[in-house]
PDB file of C-alpha atoms in Angstrom:
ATOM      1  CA  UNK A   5     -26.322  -6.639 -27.364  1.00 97.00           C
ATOM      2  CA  UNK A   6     -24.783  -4.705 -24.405  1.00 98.00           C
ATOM      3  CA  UNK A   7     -25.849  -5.686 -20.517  1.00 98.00           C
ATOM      4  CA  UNK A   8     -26.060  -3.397 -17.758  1.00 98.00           C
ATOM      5  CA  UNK A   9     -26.119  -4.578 -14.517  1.00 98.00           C
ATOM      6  CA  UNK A  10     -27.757  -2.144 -12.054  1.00 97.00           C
ATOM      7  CA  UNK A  11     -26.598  -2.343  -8.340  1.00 95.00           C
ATOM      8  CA  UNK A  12     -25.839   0.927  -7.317  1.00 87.00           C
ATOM      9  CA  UNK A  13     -28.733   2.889  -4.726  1.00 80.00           C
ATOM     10  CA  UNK A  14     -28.703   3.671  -0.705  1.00 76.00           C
ATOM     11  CA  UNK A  15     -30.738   0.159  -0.150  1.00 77.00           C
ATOM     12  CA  UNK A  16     -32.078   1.854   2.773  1.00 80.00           C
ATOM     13  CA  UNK A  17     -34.925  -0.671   3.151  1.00 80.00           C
ATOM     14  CA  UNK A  18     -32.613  -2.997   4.241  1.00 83.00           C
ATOM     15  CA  UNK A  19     -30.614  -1.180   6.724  1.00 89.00           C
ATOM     16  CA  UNK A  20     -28.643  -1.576   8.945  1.00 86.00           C
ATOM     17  CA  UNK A  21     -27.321  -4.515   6.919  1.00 83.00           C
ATOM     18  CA  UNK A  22     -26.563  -2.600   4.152  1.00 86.00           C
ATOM     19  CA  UNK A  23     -25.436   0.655   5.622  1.00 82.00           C
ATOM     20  CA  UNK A  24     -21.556  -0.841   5.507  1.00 84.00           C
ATOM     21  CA  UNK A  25     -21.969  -2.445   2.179  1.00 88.00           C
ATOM     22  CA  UNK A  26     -23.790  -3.143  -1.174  1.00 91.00           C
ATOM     23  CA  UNK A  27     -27.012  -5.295  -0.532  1.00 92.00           C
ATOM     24  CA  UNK A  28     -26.001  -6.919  -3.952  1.00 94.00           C
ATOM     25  CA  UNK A  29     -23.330  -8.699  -2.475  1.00 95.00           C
ATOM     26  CA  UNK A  30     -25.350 -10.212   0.571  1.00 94.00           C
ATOM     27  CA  UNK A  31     -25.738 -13.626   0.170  1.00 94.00           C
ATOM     28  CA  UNK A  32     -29.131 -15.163  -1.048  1.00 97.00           C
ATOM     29  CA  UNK A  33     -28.405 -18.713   0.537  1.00 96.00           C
ATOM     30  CA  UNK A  34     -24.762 -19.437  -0.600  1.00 94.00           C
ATOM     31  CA  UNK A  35     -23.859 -16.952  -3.264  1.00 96.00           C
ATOM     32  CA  UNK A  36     -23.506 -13.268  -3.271  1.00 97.00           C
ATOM     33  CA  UNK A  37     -26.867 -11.506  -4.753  1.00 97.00           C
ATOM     34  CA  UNK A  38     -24.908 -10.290  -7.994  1.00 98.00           C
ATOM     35  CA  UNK A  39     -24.686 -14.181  -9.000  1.00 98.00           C
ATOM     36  CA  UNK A  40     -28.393 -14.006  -9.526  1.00 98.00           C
ATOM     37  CA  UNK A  41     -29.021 -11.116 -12.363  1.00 98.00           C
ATOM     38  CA  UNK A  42     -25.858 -11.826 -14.202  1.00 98.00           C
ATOM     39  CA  UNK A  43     -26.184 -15.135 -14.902  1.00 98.00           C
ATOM     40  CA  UNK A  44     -29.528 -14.204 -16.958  1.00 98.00           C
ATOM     41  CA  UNK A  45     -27.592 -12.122 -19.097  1.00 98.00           C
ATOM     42  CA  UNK A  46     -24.940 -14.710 -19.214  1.00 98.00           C
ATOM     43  CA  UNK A  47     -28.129 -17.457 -19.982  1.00 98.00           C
ATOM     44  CA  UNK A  48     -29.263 -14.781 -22.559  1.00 98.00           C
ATOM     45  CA  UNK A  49     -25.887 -14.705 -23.812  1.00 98.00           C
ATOM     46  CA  UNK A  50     -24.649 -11.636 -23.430  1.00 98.00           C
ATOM     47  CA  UNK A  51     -20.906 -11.250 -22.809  1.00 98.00           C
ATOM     48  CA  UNK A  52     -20.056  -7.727 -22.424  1.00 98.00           C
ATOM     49  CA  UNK A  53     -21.473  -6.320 -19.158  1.00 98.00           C
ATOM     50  CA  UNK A  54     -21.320  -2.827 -17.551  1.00 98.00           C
ATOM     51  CA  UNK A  55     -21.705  -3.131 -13.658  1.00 98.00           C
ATOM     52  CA  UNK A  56     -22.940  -0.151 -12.317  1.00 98.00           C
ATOM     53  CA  UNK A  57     -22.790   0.861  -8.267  1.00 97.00           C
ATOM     54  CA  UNK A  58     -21.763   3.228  -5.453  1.00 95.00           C
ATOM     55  CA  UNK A  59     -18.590   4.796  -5.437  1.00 95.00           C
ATOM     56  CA  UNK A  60     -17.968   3.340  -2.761  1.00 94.00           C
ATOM     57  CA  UNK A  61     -18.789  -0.359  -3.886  1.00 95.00           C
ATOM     58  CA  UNK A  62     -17.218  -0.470  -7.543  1.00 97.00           C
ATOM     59  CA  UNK A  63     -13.781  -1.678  -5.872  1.00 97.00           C
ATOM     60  CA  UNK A  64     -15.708  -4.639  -3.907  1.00 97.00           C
ATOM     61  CA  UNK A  65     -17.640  -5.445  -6.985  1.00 98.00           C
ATOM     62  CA  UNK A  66     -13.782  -5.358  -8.617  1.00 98.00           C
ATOM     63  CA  UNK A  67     -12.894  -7.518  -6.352  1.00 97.00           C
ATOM     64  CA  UNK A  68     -15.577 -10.004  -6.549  1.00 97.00           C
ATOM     65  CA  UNK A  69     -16.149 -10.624 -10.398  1.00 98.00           C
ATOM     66  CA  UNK A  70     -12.869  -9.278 -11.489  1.00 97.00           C
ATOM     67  CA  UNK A  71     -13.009  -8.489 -15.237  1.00 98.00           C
ATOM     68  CA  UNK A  72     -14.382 -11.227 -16.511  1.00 98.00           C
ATOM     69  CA  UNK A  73     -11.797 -13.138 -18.478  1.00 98.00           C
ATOM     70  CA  UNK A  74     -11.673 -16.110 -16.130  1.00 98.00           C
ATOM     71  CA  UNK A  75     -15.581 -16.435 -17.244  1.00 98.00           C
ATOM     72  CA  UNK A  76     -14.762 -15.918 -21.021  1.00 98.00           C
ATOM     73  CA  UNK A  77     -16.409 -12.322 -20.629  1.00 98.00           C
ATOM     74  CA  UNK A  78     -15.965  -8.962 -20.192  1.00 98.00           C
ATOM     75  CA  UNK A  79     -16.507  -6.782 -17.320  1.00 98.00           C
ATOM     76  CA  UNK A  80     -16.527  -3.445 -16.825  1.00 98.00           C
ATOM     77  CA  UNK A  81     -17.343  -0.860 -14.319  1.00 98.00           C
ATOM     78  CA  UNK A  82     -19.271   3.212 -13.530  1.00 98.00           C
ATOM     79  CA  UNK A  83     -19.792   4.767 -11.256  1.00 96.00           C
ATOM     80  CA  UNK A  84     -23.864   6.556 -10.219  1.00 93.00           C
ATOM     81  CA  UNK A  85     -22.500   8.941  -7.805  1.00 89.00           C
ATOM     82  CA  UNK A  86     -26.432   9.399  -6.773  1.00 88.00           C
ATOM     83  CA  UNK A  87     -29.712   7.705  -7.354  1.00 86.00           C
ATOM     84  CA  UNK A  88     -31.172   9.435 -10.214  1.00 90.00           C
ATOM     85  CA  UNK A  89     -33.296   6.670 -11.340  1.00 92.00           C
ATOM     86  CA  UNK A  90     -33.726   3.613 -12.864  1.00 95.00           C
ATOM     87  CA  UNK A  91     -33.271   4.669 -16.808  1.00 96.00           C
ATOM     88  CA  UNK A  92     -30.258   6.702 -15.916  1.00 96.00           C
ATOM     89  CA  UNK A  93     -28.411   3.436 -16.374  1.00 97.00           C
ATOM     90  CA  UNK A  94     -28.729   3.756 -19.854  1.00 98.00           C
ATOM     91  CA  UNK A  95     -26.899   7.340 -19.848  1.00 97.00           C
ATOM     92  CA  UNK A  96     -23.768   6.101 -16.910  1.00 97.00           C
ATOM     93  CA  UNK A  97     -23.591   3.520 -19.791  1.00 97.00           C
ATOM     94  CA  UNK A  98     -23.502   5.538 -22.966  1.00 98.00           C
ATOM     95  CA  UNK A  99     -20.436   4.840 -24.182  1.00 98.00           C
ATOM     96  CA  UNK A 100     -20.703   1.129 -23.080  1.00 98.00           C
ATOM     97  CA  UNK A 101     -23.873   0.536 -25.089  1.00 98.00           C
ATOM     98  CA  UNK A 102     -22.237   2.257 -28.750  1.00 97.00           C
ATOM     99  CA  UNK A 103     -24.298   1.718 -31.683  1.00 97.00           C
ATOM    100  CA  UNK A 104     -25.807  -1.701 -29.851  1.00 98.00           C
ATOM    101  CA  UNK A 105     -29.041  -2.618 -28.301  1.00 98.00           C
ATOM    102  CA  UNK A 106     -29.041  -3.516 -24.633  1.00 98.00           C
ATOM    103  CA  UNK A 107     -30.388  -5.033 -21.650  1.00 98.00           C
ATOM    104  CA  UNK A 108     -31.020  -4.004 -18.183  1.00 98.00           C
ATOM    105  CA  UNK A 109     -31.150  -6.134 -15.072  1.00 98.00           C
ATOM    106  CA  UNK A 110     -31.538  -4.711 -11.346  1.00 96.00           C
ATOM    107  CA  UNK A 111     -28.959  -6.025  -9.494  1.00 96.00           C
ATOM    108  CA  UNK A 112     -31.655  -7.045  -6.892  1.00 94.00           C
ATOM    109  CA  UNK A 113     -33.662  -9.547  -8.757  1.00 95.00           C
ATOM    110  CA  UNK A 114     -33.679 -13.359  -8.718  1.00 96.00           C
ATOM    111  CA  UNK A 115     -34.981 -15.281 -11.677  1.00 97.00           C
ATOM    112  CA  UNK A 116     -35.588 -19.158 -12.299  1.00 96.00           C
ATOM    113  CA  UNK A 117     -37.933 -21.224 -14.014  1.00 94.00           C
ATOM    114  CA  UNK A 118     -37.906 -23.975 -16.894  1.00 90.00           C
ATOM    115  CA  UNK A 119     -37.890 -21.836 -20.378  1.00 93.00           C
ATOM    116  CA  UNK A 120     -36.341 -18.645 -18.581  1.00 95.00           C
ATOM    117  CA  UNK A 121     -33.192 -19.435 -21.261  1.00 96.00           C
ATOM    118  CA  UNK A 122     -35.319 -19.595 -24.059  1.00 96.00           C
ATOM    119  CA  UNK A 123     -37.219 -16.403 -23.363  1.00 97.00           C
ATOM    120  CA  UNK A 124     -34.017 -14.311 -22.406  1.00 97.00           C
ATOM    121  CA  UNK A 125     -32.847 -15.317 -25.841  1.00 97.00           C
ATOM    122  CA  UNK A 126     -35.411 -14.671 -27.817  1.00 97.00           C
ATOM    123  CA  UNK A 127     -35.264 -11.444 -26.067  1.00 97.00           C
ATOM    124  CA  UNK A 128     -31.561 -10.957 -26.315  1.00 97.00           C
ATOM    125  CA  UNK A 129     -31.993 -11.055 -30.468  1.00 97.00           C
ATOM    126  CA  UNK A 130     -34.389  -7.845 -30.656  1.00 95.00           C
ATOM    127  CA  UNK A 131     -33.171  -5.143 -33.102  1.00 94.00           C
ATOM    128  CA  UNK A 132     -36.470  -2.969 -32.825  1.00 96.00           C
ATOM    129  CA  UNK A 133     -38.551  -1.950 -29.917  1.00 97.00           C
ATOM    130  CA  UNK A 134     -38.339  -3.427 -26.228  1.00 97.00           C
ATOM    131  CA  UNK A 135     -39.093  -6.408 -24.573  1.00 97.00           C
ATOM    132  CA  UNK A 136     -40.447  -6.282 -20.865  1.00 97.00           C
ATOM    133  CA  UNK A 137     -41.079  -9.126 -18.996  1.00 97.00           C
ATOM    134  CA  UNK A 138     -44.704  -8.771 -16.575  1.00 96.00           C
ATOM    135  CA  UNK A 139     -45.255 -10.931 -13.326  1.00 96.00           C
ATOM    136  CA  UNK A 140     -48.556 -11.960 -11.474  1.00 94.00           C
ATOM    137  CA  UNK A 141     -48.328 -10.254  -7.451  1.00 94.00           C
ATOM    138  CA  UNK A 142     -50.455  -9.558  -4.605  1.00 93.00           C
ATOM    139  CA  UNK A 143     -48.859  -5.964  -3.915  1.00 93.00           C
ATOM    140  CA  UNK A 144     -49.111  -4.420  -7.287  1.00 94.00           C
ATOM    141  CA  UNK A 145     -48.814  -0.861  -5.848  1.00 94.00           C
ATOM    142  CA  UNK A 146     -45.012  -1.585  -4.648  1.00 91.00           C
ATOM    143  CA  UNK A 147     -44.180  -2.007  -8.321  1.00 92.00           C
ATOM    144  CA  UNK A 148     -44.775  -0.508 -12.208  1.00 93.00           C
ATOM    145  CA  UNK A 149     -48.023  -1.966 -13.475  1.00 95.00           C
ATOM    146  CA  UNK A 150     -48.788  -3.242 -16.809  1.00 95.00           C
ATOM    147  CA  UNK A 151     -52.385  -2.319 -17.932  1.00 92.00           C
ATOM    148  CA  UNK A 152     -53.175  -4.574 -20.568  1.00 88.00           C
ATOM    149  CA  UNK A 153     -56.138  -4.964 -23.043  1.00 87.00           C
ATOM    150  CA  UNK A 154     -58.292  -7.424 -23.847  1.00 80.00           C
ATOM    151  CA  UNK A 155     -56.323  -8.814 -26.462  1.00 79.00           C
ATOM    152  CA  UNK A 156     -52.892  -8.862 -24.126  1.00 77.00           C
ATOM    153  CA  UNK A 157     -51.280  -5.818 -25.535  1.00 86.00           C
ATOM    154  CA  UNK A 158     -49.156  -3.625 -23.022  1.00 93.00           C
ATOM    155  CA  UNK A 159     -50.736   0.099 -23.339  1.00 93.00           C
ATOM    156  CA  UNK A 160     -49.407   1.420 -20.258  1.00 94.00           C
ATOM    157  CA  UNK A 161     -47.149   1.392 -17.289  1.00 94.00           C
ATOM    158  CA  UNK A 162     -47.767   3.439 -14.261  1.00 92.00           C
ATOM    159  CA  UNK A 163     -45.145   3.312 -11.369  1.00 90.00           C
ATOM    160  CA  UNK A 164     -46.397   2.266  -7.797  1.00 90.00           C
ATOM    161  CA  UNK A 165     -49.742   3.611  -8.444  1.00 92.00           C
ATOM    162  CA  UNK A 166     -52.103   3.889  -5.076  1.00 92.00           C
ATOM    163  CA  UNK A 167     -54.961   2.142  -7.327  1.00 93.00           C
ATOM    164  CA  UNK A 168     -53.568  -0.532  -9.828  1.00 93.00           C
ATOM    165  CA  UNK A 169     -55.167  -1.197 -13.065  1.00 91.00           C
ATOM    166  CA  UNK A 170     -53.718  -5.456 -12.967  1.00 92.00           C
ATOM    167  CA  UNK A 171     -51.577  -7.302 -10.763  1.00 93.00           C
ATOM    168  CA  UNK A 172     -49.193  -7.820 -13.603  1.00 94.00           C
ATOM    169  CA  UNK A 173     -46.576  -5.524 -13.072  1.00 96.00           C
ATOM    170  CA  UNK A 174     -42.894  -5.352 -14.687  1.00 96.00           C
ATOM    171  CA  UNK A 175     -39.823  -7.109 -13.270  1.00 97.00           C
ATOM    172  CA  UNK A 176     -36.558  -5.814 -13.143  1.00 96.00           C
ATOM    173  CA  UNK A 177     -35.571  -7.038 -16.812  1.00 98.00           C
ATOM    174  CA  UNK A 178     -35.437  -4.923 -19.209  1.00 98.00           C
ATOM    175  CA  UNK A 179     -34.353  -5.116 -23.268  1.00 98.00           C
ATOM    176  CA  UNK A 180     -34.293  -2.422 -25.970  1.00 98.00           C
ATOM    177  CA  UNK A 181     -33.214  -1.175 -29.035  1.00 98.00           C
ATOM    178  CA  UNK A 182     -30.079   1.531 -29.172  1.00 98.00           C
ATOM    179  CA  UNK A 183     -32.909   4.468 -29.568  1.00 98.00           C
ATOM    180  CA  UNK A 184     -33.158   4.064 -25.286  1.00 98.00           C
ATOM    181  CA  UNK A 185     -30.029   5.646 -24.703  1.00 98.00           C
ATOM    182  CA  UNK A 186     -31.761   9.096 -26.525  1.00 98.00           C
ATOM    183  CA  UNK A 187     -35.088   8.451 -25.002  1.00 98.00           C
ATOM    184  CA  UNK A 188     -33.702   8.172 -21.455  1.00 97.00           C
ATOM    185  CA  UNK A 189     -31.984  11.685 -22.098  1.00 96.00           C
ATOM    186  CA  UNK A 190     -35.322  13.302 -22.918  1.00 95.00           C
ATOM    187  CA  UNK A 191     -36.953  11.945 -20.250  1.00 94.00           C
ATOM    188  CA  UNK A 192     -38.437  14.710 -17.845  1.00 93.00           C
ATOM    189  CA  UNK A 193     -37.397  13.690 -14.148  1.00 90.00           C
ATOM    190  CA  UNK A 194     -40.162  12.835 -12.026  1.00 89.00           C
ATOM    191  CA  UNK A 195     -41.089  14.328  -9.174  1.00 84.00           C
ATOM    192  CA  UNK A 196     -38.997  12.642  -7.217  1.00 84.00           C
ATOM    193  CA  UNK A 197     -35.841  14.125  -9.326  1.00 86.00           C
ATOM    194  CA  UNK A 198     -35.525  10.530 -10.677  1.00 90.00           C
ATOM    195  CA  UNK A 199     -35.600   9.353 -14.795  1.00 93.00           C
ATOM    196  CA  UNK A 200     -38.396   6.537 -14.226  1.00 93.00           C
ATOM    197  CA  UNK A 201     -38.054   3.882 -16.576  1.00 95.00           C
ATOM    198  CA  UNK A 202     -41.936   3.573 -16.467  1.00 94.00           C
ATOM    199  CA  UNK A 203     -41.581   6.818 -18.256  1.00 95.00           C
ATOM    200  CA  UNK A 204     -39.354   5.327 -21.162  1.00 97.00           C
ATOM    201  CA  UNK A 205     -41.088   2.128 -21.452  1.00 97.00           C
ATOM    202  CA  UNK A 206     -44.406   4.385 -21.922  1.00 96.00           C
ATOM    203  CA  UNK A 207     -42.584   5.837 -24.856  1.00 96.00           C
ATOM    204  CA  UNK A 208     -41.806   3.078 -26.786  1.00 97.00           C
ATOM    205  CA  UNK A 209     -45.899   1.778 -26.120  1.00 96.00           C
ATOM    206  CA  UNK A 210     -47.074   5.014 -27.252  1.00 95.00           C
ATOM    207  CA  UNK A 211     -44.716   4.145 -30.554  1.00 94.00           C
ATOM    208  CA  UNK A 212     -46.449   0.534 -30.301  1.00 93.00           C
ATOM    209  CA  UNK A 213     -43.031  -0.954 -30.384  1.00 95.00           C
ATOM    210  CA  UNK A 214     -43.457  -2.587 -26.867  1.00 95.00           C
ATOM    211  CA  UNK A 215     -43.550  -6.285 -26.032  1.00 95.00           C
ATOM    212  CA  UNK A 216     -44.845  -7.481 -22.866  1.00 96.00           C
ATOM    213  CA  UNK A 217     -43.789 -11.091 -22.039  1.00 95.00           C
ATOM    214  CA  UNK A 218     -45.445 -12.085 -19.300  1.00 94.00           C
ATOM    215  CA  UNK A 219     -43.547 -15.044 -17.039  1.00 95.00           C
ATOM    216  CA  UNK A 220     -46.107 -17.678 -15.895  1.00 87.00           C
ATOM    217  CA  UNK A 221     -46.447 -20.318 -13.058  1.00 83.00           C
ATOM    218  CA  UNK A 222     -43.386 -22.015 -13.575  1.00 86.00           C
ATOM    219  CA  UNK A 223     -41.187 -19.033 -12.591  1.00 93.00           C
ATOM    220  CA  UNK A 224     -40.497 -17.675  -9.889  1.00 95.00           C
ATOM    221  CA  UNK A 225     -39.271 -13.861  -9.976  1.00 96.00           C
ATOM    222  CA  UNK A 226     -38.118 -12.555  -6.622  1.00 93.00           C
ATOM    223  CA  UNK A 227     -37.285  -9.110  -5.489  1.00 85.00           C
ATOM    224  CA  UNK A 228     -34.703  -8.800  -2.735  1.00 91.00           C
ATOM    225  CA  UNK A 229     -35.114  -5.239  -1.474  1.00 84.00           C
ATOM    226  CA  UNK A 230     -36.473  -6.086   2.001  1.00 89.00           C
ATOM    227  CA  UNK A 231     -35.447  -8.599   4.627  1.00 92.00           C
ATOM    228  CA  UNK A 232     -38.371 -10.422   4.282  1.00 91.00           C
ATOM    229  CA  UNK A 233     -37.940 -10.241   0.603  1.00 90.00           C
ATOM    230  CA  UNK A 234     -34.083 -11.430   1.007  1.00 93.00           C
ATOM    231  CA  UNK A 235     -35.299 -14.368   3.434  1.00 95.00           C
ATOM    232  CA  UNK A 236     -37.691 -15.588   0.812  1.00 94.00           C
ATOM    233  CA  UNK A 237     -35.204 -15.453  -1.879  1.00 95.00           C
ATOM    234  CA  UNK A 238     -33.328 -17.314   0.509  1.00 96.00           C
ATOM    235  CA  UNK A 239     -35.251 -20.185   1.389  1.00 97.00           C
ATOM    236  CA  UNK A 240     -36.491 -20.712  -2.240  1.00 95.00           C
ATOM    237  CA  UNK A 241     -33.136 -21.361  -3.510  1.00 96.00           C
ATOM    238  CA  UNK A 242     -32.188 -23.336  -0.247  1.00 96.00           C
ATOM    239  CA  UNK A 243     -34.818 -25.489  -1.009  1.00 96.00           C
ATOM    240  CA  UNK A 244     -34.691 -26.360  -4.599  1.00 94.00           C
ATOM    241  CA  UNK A 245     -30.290 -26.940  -4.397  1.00 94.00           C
ATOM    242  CA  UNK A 246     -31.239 -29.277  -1.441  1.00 92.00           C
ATOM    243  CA  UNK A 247     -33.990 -31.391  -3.471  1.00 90.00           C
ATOM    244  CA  UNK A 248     -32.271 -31.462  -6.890  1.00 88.00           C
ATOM    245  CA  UNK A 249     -28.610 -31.549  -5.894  1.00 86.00           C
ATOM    246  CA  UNK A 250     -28.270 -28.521  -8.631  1.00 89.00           C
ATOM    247  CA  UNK A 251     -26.801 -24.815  -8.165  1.00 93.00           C
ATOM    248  CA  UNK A 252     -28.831 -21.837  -9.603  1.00 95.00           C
ATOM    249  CA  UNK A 253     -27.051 -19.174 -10.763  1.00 96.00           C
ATOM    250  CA  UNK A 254     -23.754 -20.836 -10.289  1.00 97.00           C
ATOM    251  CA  UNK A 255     -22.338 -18.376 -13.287  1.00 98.00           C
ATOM    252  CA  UNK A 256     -18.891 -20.914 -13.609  1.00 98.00           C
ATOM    253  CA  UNK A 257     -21.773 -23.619 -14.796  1.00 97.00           C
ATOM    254  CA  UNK A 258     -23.145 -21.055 -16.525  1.00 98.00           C
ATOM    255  CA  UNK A 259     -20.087 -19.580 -18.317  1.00 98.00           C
ATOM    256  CA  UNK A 260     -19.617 -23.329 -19.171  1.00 97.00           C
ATOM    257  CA  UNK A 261     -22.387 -24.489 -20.706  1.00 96.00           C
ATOM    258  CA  UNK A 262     -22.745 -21.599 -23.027  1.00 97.00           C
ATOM    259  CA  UNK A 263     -19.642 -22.143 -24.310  1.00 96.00           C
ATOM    260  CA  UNK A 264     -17.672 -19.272 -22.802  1.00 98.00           C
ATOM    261  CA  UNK A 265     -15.188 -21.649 -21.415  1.00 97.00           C
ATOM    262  CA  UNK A 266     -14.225 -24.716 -21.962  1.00 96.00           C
ATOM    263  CA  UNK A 267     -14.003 -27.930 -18.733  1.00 95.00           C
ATOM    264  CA  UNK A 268     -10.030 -27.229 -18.229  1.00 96.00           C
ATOM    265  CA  UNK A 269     -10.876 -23.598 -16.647  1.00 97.00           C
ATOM    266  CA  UNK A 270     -14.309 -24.843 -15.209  1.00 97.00           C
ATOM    267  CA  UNK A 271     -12.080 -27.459 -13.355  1.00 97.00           C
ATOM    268  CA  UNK A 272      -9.706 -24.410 -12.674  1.00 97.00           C
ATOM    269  CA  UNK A 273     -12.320 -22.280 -11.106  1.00 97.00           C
ATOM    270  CA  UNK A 274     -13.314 -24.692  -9.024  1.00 96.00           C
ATOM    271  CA  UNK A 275      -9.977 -26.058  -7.468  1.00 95.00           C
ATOM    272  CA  UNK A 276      -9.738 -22.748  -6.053  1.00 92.00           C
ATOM    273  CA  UNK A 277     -13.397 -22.882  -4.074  1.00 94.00           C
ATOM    274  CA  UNK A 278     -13.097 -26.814  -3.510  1.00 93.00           C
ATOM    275  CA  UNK A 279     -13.503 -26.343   0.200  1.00 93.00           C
ATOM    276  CA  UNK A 280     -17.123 -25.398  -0.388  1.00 94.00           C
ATOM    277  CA  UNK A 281     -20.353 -26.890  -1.361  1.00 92.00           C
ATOM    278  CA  UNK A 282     -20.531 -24.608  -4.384  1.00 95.00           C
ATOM    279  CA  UNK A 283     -17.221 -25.387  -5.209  1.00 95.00           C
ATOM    280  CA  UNK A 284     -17.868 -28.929  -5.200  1.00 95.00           C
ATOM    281  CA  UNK A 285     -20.373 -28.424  -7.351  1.00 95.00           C
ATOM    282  CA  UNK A 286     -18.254 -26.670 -10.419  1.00 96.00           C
ATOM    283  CA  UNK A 287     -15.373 -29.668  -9.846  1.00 96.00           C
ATOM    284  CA  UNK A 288     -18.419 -32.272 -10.125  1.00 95.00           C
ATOM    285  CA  UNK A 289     -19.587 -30.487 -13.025  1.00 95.00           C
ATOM    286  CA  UNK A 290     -16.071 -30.585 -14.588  1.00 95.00           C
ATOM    287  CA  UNK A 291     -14.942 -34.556 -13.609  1.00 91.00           C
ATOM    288  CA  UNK A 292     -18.432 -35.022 -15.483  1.00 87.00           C
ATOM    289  CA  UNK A 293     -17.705 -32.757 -18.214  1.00 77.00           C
ATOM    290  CA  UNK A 294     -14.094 -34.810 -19.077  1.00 68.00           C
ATOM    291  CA  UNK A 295     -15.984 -37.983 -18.750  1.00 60.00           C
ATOM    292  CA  UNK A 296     -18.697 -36.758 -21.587  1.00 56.00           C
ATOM    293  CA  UNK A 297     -16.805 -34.461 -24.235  1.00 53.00           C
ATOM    294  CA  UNK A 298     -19.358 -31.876 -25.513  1.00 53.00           C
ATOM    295  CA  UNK A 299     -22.051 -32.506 -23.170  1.00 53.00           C
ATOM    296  CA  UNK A 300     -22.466 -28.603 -23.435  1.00 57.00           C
TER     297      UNK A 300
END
């Protein structure tokens, strides 16, 4: 499987911060925003992963995450020269995704929860079909809602309707099979001018080859589109680092404990950010890691 990492848009909602630069590379807390959505593909094992932005922000990106080798990955880079909508992701990335299946993340969503591994890779092993992932909120309208039946099963999603039929609606974590590169290509744009994934993920329910996961209490899904959104996000992960003395989404961990790397370049990766908390953290991590061979 093939990820895509979507972080390209005008992120006009959170101007004037972001009318210099990428909101995905604000910080949420102590890490750029990026941290958060790749290291759920890197959880869900994925290792090849197409980062898509703003001409202008490919070369910070670039700079940031280089191309992956010091993580044991591989990272490449397109360019969407103008919104044209979430599913056009899947046609920048074409030639990315080959014959494979793949998996979209927005670049502006935050993830974390006990089991969030075990779903994403469970997810990560589909050959058939998609798997969506639905969330419980109070402002249902600001999203694409799942209508469910009685029995659970998705039959439709209908993007940021002025009525919603739940307050499930679907995050920003998306898997399918390789047919969504063809579907996304047929897709009539909206009115808007913009290939809706609501639109493709309506195609594969109306095939009944849809899978709606839906994350419970114990996770926490946050969207960091808006300052107040970004200040949440924020504070949550301020809050659990301080009271378990852990990182989340520290992708060096991350990279480690999957088994992309081994403790030599963990301790390598963080020499070079010792003068920081996070930092600190990875060289921990790796003093701990020589101590306990194959604590992976």
């Amino acid at each position: 499987m093939k990820g895509i990492i979507l972080a390209g848009g005008k992120n006009s909602r959170l101007y004037p911060a972001t009318m210099a630069v990428s909101k995905q590379l604000l910080p949420v807390y102590d890490k750029p925003m990026i941290y958060y959505p790749l290291s759920v593909l890197m959880l869900a094992g994925l290792r090849d992963i197409l980062l898509i932005s703003t001409p202008q922000d490919v070369p910070l990106f670039q700079r940031l995450l280089g191309d992956g080798s010091q993580l044991g990955m591989s990272f490449t880079y397109a360019v969407q020269h103008e919104p044209k909508g979430l599913a056009d992701a899947f046609l920048v990335g074409e030639d990315h995704i080959g014959s494979d299946t793949a998996c979209l993340v927005l670049g502006d969503n935050v993830f974390h929860g006990h089991g969030l591994q075990e779903l994403v890779l469970e997810a990560s092993a589909l050959q058939s079909g998609c798997t969506l992932f639905g969330y419980t909120v109070t402002n249902p309208q600001d999203y694409g809602v799942a209508e469910v039946d009685a029995g659970g099963r998705l039959i439709s999603v209908e993007e940021k309707p002025a009525k919603p039929k739940s307050s499930t609606v679907i995050t920003g974590l998306y898997f399918y099979d390789n047919d969504v590169v063809e579907i996304s290509r047929n897709v009539k744009p909206s009115a808007r001018g913009e290939i809706e994934i609501a639109d493709v993920n309506n195609h594969y329910i109306e095939r009944g080859a849809a899978q709606l996961v839906h994350l419970g209490r114990g996770m926490a899904w946050l969207d960091t589109g808006t300052p107040e959104g970004l200040l949440q996000a924020s504070e949550f992960v301020q809050v659990l680092e301080h009271r378990q003395g852990e990182q989340i989404a520290c992708i060096e961990e991350v990279a480690w404990r999957m088994g992309f790397i081994d403790i030599e370049q963990l301790a390598r990766l963080g020499e070079g950010m010792r003068s920081s908390a996070y930092g600190r953290h990875v060289l921990r991590l790796a003093d701990e890691g020589s101590q306990y061979p194959g604590r992976p």
